[in-house]
Amino acid sequence: MGFANRTGGARRWLAAAGLVLAVALSAELSHSLTNSGVGAAPIWTANAFIALGLLILPRTWAPGVVLSAFAVLVAATAHNDSLKPMALVFAGVNVMEAVLVAHLARIACGPTVRLTNLPRVARLLGFAVLPAAAVSALTAGLLQAGALGRPIGPYAVSWFAADALGLALILPPLLLTRRPMRDFERPWWEHLFIYALLAAATSVAFLYKATPLHFILFPIALFAAFRLGPRGAGFATLLLTAVTVGFITIIGGRGVNPGWSMAERIQAGQILVGAVFLSSLVTAMAVSDQARLKHVLVIGREADR
């Protein structure tokens, strides 16, 4: 028992450290895009990792999660000369948003926030992600207008779009990856093959300029959903998000309209990932429900014997 407790504690500390690193890297990426002249960050995923920490780590760790995230965001924001005067304020607003998302998610989806079906995913998005992003966007817009004298509307809208898309594309897949895979146990090489195929297809879609090939991502994502279930769909979405954002930010996103700004390219990439995720999630949930019904029928037949 003692060894099990130590192992569980070590995993929690490792998960906490990984989440802090993810917050730091994602915030740095977003601010680097802001520094490049696109105005408000076109993508913001850091709050999804903070909210995940509040949801999966022990509740007694919540103060530590909040303080660690706040310190990391202050440090990341202070690098940006245009945001430095508001570093404490913006970090506070982002942490507030993550806390609100976690609180509303528990109300909408239950204390454990298990995404076992599509209605739960819809409740997470509709009753947690969107309201929290709206509150933080309005708060940030008002604070920015008061401190810097800029219009509220454009900044609040860009904040809401970046935060809502970032939360919607990262938090549900992260929660799905924590689901057990009893009905979708596959050999390691099949996981590797499917994810490598998705990464390769994404690379081709963004590198090939003659013809738009982004539609080839859908059958591969659906194949991952059929073979690996909801958890596999979650991992596939996280991989697709990382590769897509990487190509757009590092090489400019060939295969994307060259007349678009960086912000427009990133938003288009997020919409693409969202469409692929939604398609694969619907498929994965349907396959998962079929597997669950099959188990119920088997148990019923055995009970009748």
Coordinates of C-alpha atoms in Angstrom, one line a residue:
M1 CA 0.0 0.0 0.0
G2 CA 2.8 2.4 0.9
F3 CA 4.5 1.7 -2.5
A4 CA 1.2 2.3 -4.3
N5 CA 0.8 5.6 -2.5
R6 CA 4.3 6.7 -3.3
T7 CA 3.8 5.7 -7.0
G8 CA 0.5 7.6 -7.2
G9 CA 2.1 10.7 -5.5
A10 CA 5.0 10.6 -7.9
R11 CA 2.7 10.5 -10.9
R12 CA 0.7 13.5 -9.6
W13 CA 3.9 15.5 -9.1
L14 CA 5.1 14.5 -12.6
A15 CA 1.7 15.5 -14.1
A16 CA 1.8 18.8 -12.2
A17 CA 5.3 19.5 -13.5
G18 CA 4.2 18.6 -17.1
L19 CA 1.3 20.9 -16.9
V20 CA 3.4 23.8 -15.6
L21 CA 5.8 23.2 -18.5
A22 CA 2.9 23.1 -21.0
V23 CA 1.5 26.4 -19.6
A24 CA 4.9 28.0 -20.0
L25 CA 5.5 26.8 -23.5
S26 CA 2.0 27.6 -24.8
A27 CA 2.0 31.0 -23.3
E28 CA 5.5 31.7 -24.8
L29 CA 4.2 30.6 -28.2
S30 CA 1.2 32.8 -28.0
H31 CA 3.2 35.9 -26.9
S32 CA 5.8 35.3 -29.6
L33 CA 3.0 35.6 -32.1
T34 CA 1.8 38.8 -30.4
N35 CA 5.3 40.2 -30.6
S36 CA 5.3 39.5 -34.3
G37 CA 2.8 42.2 -34.8
V38 CA -0.5 40.4 -35.0
G39 CA -2.0 42.3 -32.1
A40 CA -3.8 40.2 -29.5
A41 CA -2.5 36.6 -29.5
P42 CA -4.4 34.7 -32.2
I43 CA -4.2 31.4 -30.2
W44 CA -4.2 30.9 -26.4
T45 CA -4.1 27.3 -25.0
A46 CA -2.4 27.9 -21.7
N47 CA -5.7 28.1 -19.8
A48 CA -6.7 24.7 -20.9
F49 CA -3.7 23.2 -19.2
I50 CA -4.4 25.2 -16.0
A51 CA -8.0 24.0 -16.0
L52 CA -6.9 20.4 -16.5
G53 CA -4.6 20.7 -13.5
L54 CA -7.5 21.9 -11.4
L55 CA -9.7 19.0 -12.6
I56 CA -7.4 16.0 -12.4
L57 CA -5.1 16.9 -9.5
P58 CA -6.3 16.7 -5.8
R59 CA -8.4 19.6 -4.8
T60 CA -6.0 20.4 -2.0
W61 CA -3.5 21.2 -4.7
A62 CA -5.7 23.9 -6.2
P63 CA -4.0 26.8 -4.5
G64 CA -0.6 25.6 -5.6
V65 CA -1.8 25.1 -9.2
V66 CA -3.3 28.6 -9.3
L67 CA -0.1 30.3 -7.8
S68 CA 2.2 28.3 -10.1
A69 CA 0.2 29.2 -13.2
F70 CA 0.0 32.8 -12.2
A71 CA 3.8 33.0 -11.7
V72 CA 4.4 31.4 -15.0
L73 CA 2.0 33.6 -16.9
V74 CA 3.4 36.8 -15.2
A75 CA 6.9 35.7 -16.3
A76 CA 5.8 34.9 -19.9
T77 CA 3.8 38.2 -20.2
A78 CA 6.7 40.3 -18.8
H79 CA 8.8 39.4 -21.8
N80 CA 6.4 41.3 -24.1
D81 CA 7.1 45.0 -24.0
S82 CA 3.6 45.9 -25.1
L83 CA 2.0 43.8 -22.4
K84 CA 4.5 44.3 -19.5
P85 CA 2.5 47.1 -17.8
M86 CA -0.5 44.7 -17.6
A87 CA 1.4 41.5 -16.9
L88 CA -0.1 41.0 -13.4
V89 CA -3.6 41.9 -14.6
F90 CA -3.6 39.7 -17.7
A91 CA -2.1 36.7 -15.7
G92 CA -4.8 37.2 -13.1
V93 CA -7.6 37.2 -15.8
N94 CA -6.3 34.1 -17.4
V95 CA -6.0 32.2 -14.1
M96 CA -9.5 33.4 -13.2
E97 CA -10.8 32.0 -16.5
A98 CA -9.2 28.6 -15.9
V99 CA -10.7 28.4 -12.4
L100 CA -14.1 29.4 -13.8
V101 CA -13.9 26.7 -16.5
A102 CA -13.0 24.0 -14.0
H103 CA -15.8 25.1 -11.6
L104 CA -18.4 25.2 -14.4
A105 CA -17.2 21.9 -15.9
R106 CA -17.8 20.2 -12.6
I107 CA -21.3 21.6 -12.4
A108 CA -22.1 20.7 -16.0
C109 CA -20.4 17.3 -16.3
G110 CA -20.2 16.0 -12.7
P111 CA -17.4 16.1 -10.1
T112 CA -15.1 13.9 -12.2
V113 CA -15.8 15.6 -15.6
R114 CA -15.8 12.3 -17.4
L115 CA -16.6 12.8 -21.1
T116 CA -18.5 9.6 -21.7
N117 CA -20.9 10.8 -24.4
L118 CA -21.5 13.7 -26.8
P119 CA -24.0 15.5 -24.5
R120 CA -21.3 15.8 -21.9
V121 CA -18.9 17.2 -24.4
A122 CA -21.5 19.7 -25.5
R123 CA -22.2 20.7 -21.9
L124 CA -18.5 21.2 -21.3
L125 CA -18.3 23.5 -24.3
G126 CA -21.6 25.3 -23.9
F127 CA -21.8 25.7 -20.1
A128 CA -18.1 26.0 -19.2
V129 CA -15.8 26.9 -22.0
L130 CA -17.9 29.6 -23.7
P131 CA -19.2 31.4 -20.6
A132 CA -15.7 31.5 -19.0
A133 CA -14.1 32.8 -22.2
A134 CA -16.8 35.4 -22.5
V135 CA -16.4 36.6 -18.9
S136 CA -12.6 36.8 -19.2
A137 CA -12.7 38.5 -22.6
L138 CA -15.1 41.2 -21.3
T139 CA -12.9 41.6 -18.2
A140 CA -9.7 41.9 -20.2
G141 CA -11.4 44.4 -22.6
L142 CA -12.6 46.6 -19.8
L143 CA -9.2 46.6 -18.0
Q144 CA -7.3 47.2 -21.2
A145 CA -9.6 50.1 -22.1
G146 CA -9.2 51.6 -18.7
A147 CA -5.5 51.3 -18.5
L148 CA -4.5 52.0 -22.2
G149 CA -7.5 53.9 -23.5
R150 CA -8.2 51.5 -26.4
P151 CA -11.6 50.4 -27.6
I152 CA -13.1 47.5 -25.8
G153 CA -14.8 45.7 -28.6
P154 CA -12.0 44.6 -31.0
Y155 CA -9.7 43.4 -28.1
A156 CA -12.5 41.6 -26.3
V157 CA -13.6 39.8 -29.5
S158 CA -10.0 38.7 -30.4
W159 CA -9.5 37.6 -26.7
F160 CA -12.7 35.6 -26.8
A161 CA -11.9 33.9 -30.1
A162 CA -8.4 32.9 -29.1
D163 CA -9.4 31.6 -25.6
A164 CA -12.6 29.9 -26.6
L165 CA -10.9 28.1 -29.5
G166 CA -7.9 27.2 -27.4
L167 CA -10.0 25.8 -24.6
A168 CA -12.3 23.9 -27.0
L169 CA -9.5 22.3 -29.0
I170 CA -7.3 21.3 -26.0
L171 CA -9.3 20.6 -22.9
P172 CA -11.8 18.0 -24.3
P173 CA -9.1 16.0 -26.0
L174 CA -6.9 16.1 -22.8
L175 CA -9.9 14.8 -20.8
L176 CA -10.6 12.1 -23.3
T177 CA -7.0 10.8 -23.2
R178 CA -7.6 9.9 -19.5
R179 CA -10.4 7.5 -20.5
P180 CA -9.7 3.8 -20.1
M181 CA -9.3 1.8 -23.4
R182 CA -10.7 -1.6 -22.4
D183 CA -12.7 -1.9 -25.6
F184 CA -10.0 -0.4 -27.8
E185 CA -6.8 -2.2 -26.7
R186 CA -4.5 -2.3 -29.7
P187 CA -0.8 -3.2 -30.1
W188 CA 1.7 -0.4 -29.7
W189 CA 2.7 -0.6 -33.3
E190 CA -0.8 0.2 -34.5
H191 CA -1.0 3.3 -32.3
L192 CA 2.4 4.4 -33.7
F193 CA 1.3 3.7 -37.3
I194 CA -2.0 5.6 -37.0
Y195 CA -0.4 8.7 -35.3
A196 CA 2.6 8.7 -37.7
L197 CA 0.2 8.4 -40.7
L198 CA -1.8 11.4 -39.3
A199 CA 1.4 13.5 -38.8
A200 CA 2.6 12.6 -42.3
A201 CA -0.7 13.5 -43.9
T202 CA -0.8 16.8 -42.0
S203 CA 2.7 17.6 -43.2
V204 CA 1.7 16.9 -46.8
A205 CA -1.4 19.0 -46.5
F206 CA 0.6 22.0 -45.4
L207 CA 3.7 21.5 -47.6
Y208 CA 1.9 20.8 -50.9
K209 CA 0.9 24.1 -52.5
A210 CA -0.5 23.0 -55.9
T211 CA -3.8 21.6 -54.6
P212 CA -5.5 21.9 -51.1
L213 CA -5.2 18.5 -49.5
H214 CA -6.4 19.2 -46.0
F215 CA -9.5 17.0 -46.6
I216 CA -7.2 13.9 -46.4
L217 CA -7.0 14.4 -42.7
F218 CA -10.7 13.4 -42.2
P219 CA -10.5 9.7 -43.2
I220 CA -7.3 9.2 -41.2
A221 CA -8.9 10.8 -38.1
L222 CA -12.0 8.7 -38.5
F223 CA -9.8 5.6 -38.9
A224 CA -8.1 6.5 -35.6
A225 CA -11.6 6.9 -34.0
F226 CA -12.7 3.5 -35.2
R227 CA -9.6 1.6 -34.1
L228 CA -8.6 3.6 -31.0
G229 CA -11.9 4.9 -29.6
P230 CA -12.5 8.3 -27.8
R231 CA -9.1 8.2 -26.2
G232 CA -7.4 7.7 -29.5
A233 CA -9.5 10.5 -31.0
G234 CA -8.2 12.7 -28.2
F235 CA -4.6 11.9 -28.8
A236 CA -5.0 12.3 -32.5
T237 CA -6.5 15.8 -32.0
L238 CA -3.6 16.9 -29.8
L239 CA -1.1 15.6 -32.3
L240 CA -3.0 17.3 -35.2
T241 CA -3.1 20.6 -33.2
A242 CA 0.6 20.5 -32.5
V243 CA 1.6 19.7 -36.1
T244 CA -0.8 22.3 -37.5
V245 CA 0.3 25.1 -35.2
G246 CA 3.9 24.2 -35.8
F247 CA 3.7 24.4 -39.6
I248 CA 1.7 27.6 -39.5
T249 CA 3.9 29.4 -37.0
I250 CA 7.3 28.1 -38.1
I251 CA 7.1 27.9 -41.9
G252 CA 4.1 30.2 -42.4
G253 CA 1.7 27.5 -43.4
R254 CA 2.2 26.7 -47.1
G255 CA -1.1 25.4 -48.5
V256 CA -2.9 28.2 -46.7
N257 CA -4.1 31.4 -48.4
P258 CA -0.9 33.5 -48.8
G259 CA -2.9 36.7 -48.5
W260 CA -4.0 35.9 -45.0
S261 CA -2.3 37.3 -41.9
M262 CA -0.7 35.1 -39.3
A263 CA -3.8 35.5 -37.1
E264 CA -6.1 34.5 -39.9
R265 CA -4.0 31.5 -40.7
I266 CA -3.9 30.3 -37.1
Q267 CA -7.7 30.7 -36.7
A268 CA -8.3 28.8 -40.0
G269 CA -6.0 26.1 -38.7
Q270 CA -7.9 25.9 -35.4
I271 CA -11.2 25.6 -37.3
L272 CA -9.7 22.8 -39.4
V273 CA -8.6 20.9 -36.3
G274 CA -12.0 21.6 -34.7
A275 CA -13.8 20.1 -37.7
V276 CA -11.6 17.0 -37.7
F277 CA -12.0 16.6 -34.0
L278 CA -15.8 16.9 -34.1
S279 CA -16.0 14.3 -36.9
S280 CA -13.7 11.8 -35.2
L281 CA -15.4 12.4 -31.8
V282 CA -18.8 11.6 -33.1
T283 CA -17.5 8.4 -34.7
A284 CA -15.5 7.4 -31.6
M285 CA -18.5 7.9 -29.3
A286 CA -20.8 5.9 -31.6
V287 CA -18.3 3.0 -31.8
S288 CA -17.8 3.2 -28.0
D289 CA -21.6 3.1 -27.4
Q290 CA -21.8 0.0 -29.7
A291 CA -19.1 -1.7 -27.7
R292 CA -20.8 -0.9 -24.4
L293 CA -24.2 -2.2 -25.7
K294 CA -22.4 -5.4 -26.9
H295 CA -21.1 -5.9 -23.3
V296 CA -24.6 -5.4 -21.9
L297 CA -26.1 -7.9 -24.3
V298 CA -23.4 -10.5 -23.5
I299 CA -24.0 -10.0 -19.7
G300 CA -27.8 -10.3 -20.3
R301 CA -27.4 -13.6 -22.2
E302 CA -25.1 -15.1 -19.6
A303 CA -27.7 -14.1 -16.9
D304 CA -30.5 -15.9 -18.8
R305 CA -28.6 -19.1 -18.9

